[in-house]
N, CA, C and O atoms as a GROMACS GRO file, in nm:
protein
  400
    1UNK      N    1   7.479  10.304  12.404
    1UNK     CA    2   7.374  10.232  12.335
    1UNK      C    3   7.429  10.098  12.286
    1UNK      O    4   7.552  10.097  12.287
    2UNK      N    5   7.386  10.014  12.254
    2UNK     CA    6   7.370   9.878  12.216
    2UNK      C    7   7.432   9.893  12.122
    2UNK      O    8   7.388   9.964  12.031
    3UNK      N    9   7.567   9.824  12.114
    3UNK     CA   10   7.625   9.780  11.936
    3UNK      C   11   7.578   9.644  11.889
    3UNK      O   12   7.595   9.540  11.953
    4UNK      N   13   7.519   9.652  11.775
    4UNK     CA   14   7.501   9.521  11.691
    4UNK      C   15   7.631   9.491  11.581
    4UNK      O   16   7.646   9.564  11.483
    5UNK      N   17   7.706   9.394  11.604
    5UNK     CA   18   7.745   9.348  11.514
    5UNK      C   19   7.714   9.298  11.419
    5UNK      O   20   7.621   9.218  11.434
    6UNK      N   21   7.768   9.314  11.280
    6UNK     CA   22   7.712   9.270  11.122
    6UNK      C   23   7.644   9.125  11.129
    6UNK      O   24   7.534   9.091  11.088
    7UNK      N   25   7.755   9.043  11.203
    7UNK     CA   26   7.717   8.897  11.202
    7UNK      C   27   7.569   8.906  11.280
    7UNK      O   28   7.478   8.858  11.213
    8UNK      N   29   7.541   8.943  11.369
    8UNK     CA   30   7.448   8.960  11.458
    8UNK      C   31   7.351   9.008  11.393
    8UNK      O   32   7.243   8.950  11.389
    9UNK      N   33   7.365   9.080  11.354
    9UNK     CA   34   7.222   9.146  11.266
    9UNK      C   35   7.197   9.058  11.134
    9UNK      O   36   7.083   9.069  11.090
   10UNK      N   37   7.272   8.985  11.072
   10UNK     CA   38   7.249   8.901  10.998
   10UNK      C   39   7.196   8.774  11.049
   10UNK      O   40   7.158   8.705  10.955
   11UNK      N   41   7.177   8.704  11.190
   11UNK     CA   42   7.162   8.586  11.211
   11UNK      C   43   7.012   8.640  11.293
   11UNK      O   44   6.926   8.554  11.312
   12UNK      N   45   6.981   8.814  11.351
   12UNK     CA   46   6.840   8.815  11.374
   12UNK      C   47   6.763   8.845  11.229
   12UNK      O   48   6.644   8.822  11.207
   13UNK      N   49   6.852   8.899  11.144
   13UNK     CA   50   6.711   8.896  11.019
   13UNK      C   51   6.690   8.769  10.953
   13UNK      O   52   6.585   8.750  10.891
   14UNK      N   53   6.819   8.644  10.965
   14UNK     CA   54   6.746   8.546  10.989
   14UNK      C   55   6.652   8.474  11.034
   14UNK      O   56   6.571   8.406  10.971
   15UNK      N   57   6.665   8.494  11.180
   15UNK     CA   58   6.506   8.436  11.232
   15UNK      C   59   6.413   8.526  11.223
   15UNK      O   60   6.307   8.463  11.227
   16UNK      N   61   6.384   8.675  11.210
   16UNK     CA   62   6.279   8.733  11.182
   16UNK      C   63   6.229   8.647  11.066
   16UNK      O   64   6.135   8.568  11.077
   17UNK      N   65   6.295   8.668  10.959
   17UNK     CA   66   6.204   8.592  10.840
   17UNK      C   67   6.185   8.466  10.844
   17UNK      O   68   6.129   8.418  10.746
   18UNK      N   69   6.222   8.382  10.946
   18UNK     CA   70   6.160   8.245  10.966
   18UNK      C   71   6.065   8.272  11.031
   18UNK      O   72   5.979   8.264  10.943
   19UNK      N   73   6.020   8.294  11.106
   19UNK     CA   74   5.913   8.333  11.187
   19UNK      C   75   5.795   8.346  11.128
   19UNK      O   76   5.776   8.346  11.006
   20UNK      N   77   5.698   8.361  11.231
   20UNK     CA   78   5.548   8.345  11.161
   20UNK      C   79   5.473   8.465  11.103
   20UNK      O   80   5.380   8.478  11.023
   21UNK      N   81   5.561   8.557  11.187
   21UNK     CA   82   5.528   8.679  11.164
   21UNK      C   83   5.562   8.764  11.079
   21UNK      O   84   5.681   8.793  11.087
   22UNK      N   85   5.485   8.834  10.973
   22UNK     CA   86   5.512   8.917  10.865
   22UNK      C   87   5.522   9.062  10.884
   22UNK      O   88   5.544   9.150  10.800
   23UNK      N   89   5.507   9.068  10.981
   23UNK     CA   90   5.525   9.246  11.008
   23UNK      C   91   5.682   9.306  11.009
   23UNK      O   92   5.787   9.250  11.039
   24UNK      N   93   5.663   9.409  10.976
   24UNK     CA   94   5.851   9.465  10.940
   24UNK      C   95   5.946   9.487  11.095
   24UNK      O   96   6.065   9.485  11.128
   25UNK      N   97   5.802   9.510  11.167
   25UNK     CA   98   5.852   9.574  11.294
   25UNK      C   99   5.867   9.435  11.396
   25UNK      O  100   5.817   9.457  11.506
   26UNK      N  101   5.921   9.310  11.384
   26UNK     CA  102   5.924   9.219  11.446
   26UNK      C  103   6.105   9.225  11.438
   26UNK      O  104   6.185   9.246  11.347
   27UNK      N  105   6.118   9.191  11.595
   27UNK     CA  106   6.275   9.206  11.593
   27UNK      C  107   6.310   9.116  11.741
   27UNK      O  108   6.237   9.072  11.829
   28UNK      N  109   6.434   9.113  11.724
   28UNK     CA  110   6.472   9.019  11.863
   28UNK      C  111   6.478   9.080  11.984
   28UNK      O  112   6.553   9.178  11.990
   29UNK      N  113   6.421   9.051  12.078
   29UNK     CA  114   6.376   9.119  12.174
   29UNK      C  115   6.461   9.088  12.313
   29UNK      O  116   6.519   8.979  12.319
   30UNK      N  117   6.469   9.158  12.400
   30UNK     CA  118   6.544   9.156  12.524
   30UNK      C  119   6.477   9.217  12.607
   30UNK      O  120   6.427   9.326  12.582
   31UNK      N  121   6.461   9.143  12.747
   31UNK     CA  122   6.326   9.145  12.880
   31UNK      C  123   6.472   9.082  12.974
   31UNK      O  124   6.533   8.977  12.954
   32UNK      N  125   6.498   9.192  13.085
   32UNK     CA  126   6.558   9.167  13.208
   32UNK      C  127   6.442   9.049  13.267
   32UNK      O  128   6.320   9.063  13.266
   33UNK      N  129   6.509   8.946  13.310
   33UNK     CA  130   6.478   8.838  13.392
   33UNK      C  131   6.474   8.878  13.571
   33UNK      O  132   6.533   8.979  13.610
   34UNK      N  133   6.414   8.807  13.648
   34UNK     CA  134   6.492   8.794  13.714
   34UNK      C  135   6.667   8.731  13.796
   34UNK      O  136   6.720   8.620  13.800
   35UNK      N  137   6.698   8.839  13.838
   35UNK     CA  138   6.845   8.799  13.847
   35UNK      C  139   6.875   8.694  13.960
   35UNK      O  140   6.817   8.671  14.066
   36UNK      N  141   6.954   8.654  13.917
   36UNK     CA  142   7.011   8.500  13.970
   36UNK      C  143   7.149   8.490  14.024
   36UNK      O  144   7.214   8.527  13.926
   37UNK      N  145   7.211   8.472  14.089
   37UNK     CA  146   7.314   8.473  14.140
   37UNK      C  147   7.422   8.598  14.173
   37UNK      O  148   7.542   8.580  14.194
   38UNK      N  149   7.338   8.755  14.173
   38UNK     CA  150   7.395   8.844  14.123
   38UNK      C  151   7.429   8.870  13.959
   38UNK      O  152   7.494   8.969  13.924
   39UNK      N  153   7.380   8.777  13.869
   39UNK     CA  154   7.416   8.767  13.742
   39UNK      C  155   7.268   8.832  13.685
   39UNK      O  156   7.166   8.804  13.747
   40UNK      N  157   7.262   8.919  13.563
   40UNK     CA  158   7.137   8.974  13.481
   40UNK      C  159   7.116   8.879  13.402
   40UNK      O  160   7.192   8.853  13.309
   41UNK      N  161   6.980   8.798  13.435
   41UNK     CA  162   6.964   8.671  13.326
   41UNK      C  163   6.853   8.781  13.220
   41UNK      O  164   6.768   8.859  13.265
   42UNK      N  165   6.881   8.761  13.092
   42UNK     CA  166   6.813   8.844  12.972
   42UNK      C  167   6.701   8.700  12.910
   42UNK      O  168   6.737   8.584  12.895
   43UNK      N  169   6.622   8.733  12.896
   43UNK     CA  170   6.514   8.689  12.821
   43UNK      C  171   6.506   8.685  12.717
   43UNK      O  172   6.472   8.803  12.712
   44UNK      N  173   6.506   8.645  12.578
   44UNK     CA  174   6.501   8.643  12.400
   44UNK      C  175   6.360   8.591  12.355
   44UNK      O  176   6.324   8.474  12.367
   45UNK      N  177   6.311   8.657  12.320
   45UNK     CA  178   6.202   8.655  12.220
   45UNK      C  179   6.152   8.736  12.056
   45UNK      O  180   6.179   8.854  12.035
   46UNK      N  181   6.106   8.681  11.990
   46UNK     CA  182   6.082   8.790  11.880
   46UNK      C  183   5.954   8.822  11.902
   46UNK      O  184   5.865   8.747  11.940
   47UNK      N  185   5.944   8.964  11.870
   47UNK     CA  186   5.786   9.019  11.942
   47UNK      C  187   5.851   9.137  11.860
   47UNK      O  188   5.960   9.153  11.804
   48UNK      N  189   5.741   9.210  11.876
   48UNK     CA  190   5.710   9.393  11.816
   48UNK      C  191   5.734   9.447  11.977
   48UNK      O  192   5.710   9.403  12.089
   49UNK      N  193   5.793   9.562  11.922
   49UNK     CA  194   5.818   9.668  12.074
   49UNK      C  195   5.677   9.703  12.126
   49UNK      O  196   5.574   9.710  12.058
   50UNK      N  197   5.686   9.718  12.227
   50UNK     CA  198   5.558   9.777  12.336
   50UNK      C  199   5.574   9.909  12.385
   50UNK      O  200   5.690   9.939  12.415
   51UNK      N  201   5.485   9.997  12.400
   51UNK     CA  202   5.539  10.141  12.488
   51UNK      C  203   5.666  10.135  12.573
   51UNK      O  204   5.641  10.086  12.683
   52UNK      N  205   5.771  10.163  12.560
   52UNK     CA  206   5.831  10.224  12.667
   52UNK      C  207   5.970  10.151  12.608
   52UNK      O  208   6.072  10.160  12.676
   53UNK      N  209   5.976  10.069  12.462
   53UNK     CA  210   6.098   9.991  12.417
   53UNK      C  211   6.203  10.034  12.380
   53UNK      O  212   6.190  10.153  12.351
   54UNK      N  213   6.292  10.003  12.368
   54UNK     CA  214   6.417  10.089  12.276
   54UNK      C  215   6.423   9.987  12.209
   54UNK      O  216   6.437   9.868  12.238
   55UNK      N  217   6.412  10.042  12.116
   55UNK     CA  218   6.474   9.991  11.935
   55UNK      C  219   6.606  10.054  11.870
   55UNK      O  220   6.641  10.170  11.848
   56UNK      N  221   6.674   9.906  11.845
   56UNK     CA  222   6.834   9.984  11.776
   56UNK      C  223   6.830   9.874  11.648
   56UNK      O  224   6.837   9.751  11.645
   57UNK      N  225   6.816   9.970  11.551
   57UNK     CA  226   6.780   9.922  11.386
   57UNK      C  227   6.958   9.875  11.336
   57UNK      O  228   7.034   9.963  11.298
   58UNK      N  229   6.982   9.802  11.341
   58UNK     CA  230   7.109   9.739  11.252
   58UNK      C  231   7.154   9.745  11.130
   58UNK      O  232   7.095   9.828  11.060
   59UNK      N  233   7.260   9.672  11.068
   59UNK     CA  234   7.288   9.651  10.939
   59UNK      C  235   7.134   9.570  10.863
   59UNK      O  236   7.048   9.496  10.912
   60UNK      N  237   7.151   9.618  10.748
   60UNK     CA  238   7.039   9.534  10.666
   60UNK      C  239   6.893   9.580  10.728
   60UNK      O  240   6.795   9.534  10.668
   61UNK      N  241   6.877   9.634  10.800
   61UNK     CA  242   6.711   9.696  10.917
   61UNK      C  243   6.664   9.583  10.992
   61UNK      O  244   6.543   9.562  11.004
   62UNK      N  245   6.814   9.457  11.083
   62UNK     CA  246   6.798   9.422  11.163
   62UNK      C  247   6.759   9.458  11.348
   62UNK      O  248   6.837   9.466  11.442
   63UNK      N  249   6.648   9.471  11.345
   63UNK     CA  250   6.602   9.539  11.512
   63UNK      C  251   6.639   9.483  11.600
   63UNK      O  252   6.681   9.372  11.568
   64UNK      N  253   6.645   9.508  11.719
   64UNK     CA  254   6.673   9.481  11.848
   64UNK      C  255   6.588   9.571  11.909
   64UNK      O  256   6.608   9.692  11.898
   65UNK      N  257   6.472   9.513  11.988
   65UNK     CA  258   6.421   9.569  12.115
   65UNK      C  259   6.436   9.536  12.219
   65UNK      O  260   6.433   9.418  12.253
   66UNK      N  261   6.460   9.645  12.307
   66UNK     CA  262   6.501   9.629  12.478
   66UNK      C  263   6.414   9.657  12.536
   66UNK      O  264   6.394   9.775  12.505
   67UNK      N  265   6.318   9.617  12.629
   67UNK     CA  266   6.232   9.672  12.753
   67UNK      C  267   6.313   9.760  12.828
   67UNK      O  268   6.432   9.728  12.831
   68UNK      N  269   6.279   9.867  12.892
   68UNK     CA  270   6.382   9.944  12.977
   68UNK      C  271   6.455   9.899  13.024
   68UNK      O  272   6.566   9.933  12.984
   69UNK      N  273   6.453   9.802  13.131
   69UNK     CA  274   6.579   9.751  13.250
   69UNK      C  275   6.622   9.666  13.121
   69UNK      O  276   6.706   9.756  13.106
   70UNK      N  277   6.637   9.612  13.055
   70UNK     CA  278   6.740   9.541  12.938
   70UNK      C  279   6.843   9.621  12.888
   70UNK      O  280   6.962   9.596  12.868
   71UNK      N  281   6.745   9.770  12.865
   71UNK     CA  282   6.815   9.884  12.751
   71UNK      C  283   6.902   9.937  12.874
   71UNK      O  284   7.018   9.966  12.848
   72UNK      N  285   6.875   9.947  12.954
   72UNK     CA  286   6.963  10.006  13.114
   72UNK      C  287   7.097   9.876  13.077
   72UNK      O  288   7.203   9.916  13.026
   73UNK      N  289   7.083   9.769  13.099
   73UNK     CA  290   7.185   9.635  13.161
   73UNK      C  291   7.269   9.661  12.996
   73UNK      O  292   7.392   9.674  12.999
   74UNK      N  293   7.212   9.666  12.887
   74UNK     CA  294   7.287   9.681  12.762
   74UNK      C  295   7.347   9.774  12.700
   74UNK      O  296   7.431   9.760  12.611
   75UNK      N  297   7.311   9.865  12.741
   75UNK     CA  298   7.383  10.030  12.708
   75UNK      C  299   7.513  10.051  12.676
   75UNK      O  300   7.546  10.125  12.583
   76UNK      N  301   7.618   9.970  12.769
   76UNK     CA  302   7.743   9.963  12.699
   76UNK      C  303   7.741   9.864  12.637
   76UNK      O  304   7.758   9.903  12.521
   77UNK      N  305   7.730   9.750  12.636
   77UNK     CA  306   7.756   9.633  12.569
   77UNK      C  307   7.730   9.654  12.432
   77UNK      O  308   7.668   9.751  12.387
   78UNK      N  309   7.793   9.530  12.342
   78UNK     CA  310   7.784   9.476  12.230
   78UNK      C  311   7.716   9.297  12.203
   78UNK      O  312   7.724   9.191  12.266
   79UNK      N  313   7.646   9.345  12.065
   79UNK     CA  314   7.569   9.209  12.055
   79UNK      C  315   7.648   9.137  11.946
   79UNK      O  316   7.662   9.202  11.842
   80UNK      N  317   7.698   9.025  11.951
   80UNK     CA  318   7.737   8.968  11.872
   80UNK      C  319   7.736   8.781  11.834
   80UNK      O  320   7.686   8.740  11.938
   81UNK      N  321   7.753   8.702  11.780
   81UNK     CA  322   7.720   8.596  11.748
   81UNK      C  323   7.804   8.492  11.729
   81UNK      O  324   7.838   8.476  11.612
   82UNK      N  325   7.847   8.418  11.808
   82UNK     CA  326   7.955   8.300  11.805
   82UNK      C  327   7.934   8.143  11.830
   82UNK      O  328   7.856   8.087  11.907
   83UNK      N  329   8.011   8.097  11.756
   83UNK     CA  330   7.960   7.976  11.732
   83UNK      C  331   7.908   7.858  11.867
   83UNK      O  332   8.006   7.842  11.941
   84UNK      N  333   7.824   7.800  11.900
   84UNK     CA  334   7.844   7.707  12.038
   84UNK      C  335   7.907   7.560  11.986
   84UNK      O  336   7.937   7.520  11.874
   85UNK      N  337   7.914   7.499  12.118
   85UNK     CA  338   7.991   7.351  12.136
   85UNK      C  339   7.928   7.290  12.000
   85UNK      O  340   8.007   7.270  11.907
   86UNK      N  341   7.831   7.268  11.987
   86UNK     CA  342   7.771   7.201  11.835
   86UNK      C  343   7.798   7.248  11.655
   86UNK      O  344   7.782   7.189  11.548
   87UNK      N  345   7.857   7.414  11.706
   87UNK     CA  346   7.865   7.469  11.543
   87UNK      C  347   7.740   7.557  11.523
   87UNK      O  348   7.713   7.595  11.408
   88UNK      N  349   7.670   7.588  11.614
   88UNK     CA  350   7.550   7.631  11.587
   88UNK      C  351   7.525   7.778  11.696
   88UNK      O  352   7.508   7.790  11.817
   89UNK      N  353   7.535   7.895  11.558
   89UNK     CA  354   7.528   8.049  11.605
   89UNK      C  355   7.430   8.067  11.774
   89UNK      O  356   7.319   8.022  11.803
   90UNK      N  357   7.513   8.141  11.846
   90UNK     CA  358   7.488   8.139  11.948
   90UNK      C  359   7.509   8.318  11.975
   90UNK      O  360   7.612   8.369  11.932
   91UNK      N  361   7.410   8.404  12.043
   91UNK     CA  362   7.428   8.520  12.040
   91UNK      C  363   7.550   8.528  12.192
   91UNK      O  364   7.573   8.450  12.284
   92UNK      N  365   7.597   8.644  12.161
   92UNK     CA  366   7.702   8.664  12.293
   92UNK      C  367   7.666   8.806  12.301
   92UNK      O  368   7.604   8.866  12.214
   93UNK      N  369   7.733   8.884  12.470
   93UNK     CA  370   7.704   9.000  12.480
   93UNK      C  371   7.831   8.986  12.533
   93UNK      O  372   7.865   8.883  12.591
   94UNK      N  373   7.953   9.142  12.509
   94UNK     CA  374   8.026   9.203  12.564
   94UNK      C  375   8.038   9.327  12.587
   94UNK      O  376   8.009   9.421  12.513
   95UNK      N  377   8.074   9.328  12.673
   95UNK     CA  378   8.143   9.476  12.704
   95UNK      C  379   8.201   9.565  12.610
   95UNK      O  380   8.313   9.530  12.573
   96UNK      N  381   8.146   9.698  12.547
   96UNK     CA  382   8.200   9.765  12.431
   96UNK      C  383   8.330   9.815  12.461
   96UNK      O  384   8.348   9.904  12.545
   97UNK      N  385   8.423   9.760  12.394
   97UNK     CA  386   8.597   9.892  12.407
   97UNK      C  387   8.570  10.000  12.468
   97UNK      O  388   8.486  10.081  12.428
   98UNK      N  389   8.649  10.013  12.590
   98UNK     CA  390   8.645  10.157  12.620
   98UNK      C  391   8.728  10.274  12.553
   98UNK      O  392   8.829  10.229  12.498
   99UNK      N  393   8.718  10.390  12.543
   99UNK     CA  394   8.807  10.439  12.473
   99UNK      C  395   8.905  10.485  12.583
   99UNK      O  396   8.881  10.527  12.697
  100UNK      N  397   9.065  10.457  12.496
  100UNK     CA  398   9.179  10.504  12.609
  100UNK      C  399   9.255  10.650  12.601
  100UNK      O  400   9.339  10.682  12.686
   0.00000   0.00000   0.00000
């Protein structure tokens, strides 16, 4: 399943509460794209889950919803948040530690 890191869940309950939307159940969302170069391009939006979503509730009751093929491509991975070229939080996905 999807790890959220602290930072990560702190920078989506950030934009949840910027957002326009007041509902509790609004969370950052992930929609498999079509793929591109052999590479899984992921989609980001904040939206409420739809039938068939996986929701993984975070630190603080930061959400993350996956559409199936997202929650499939993310399952091992980790979500986490690092800075880009400008200084300005940028989400990242890795590969979770395997255990040895």
């Amino acid at each position: 399943m999807l790890e959220v890191t602290p930072m990560a869940a702190e920078v989506i309950n950030e934009l949840t509460s910027q957002s326009a939307a007041t509902n509790d159940g609004v969370g950052l969302r992930f929609a498999l794209a079509a793929e591109q170069n052999s590479q899984a391009a992921l989609e980001l939006s904040l939206s409420e889950a739809v039938d068939g979503d996986q929701v993984v509730t975070a630190d603080a009751g930061a959400k993350v919803i996956m559409e199936p093929a997202a929650a499939q491509y993310l399952d091992d991975k980790v979500l986490d948040v690092r800075e880009d070229s400008e200084g300005n939080p940028a989400f990242a996905i890795a590969r979770q530690d395997q255990p040895t």
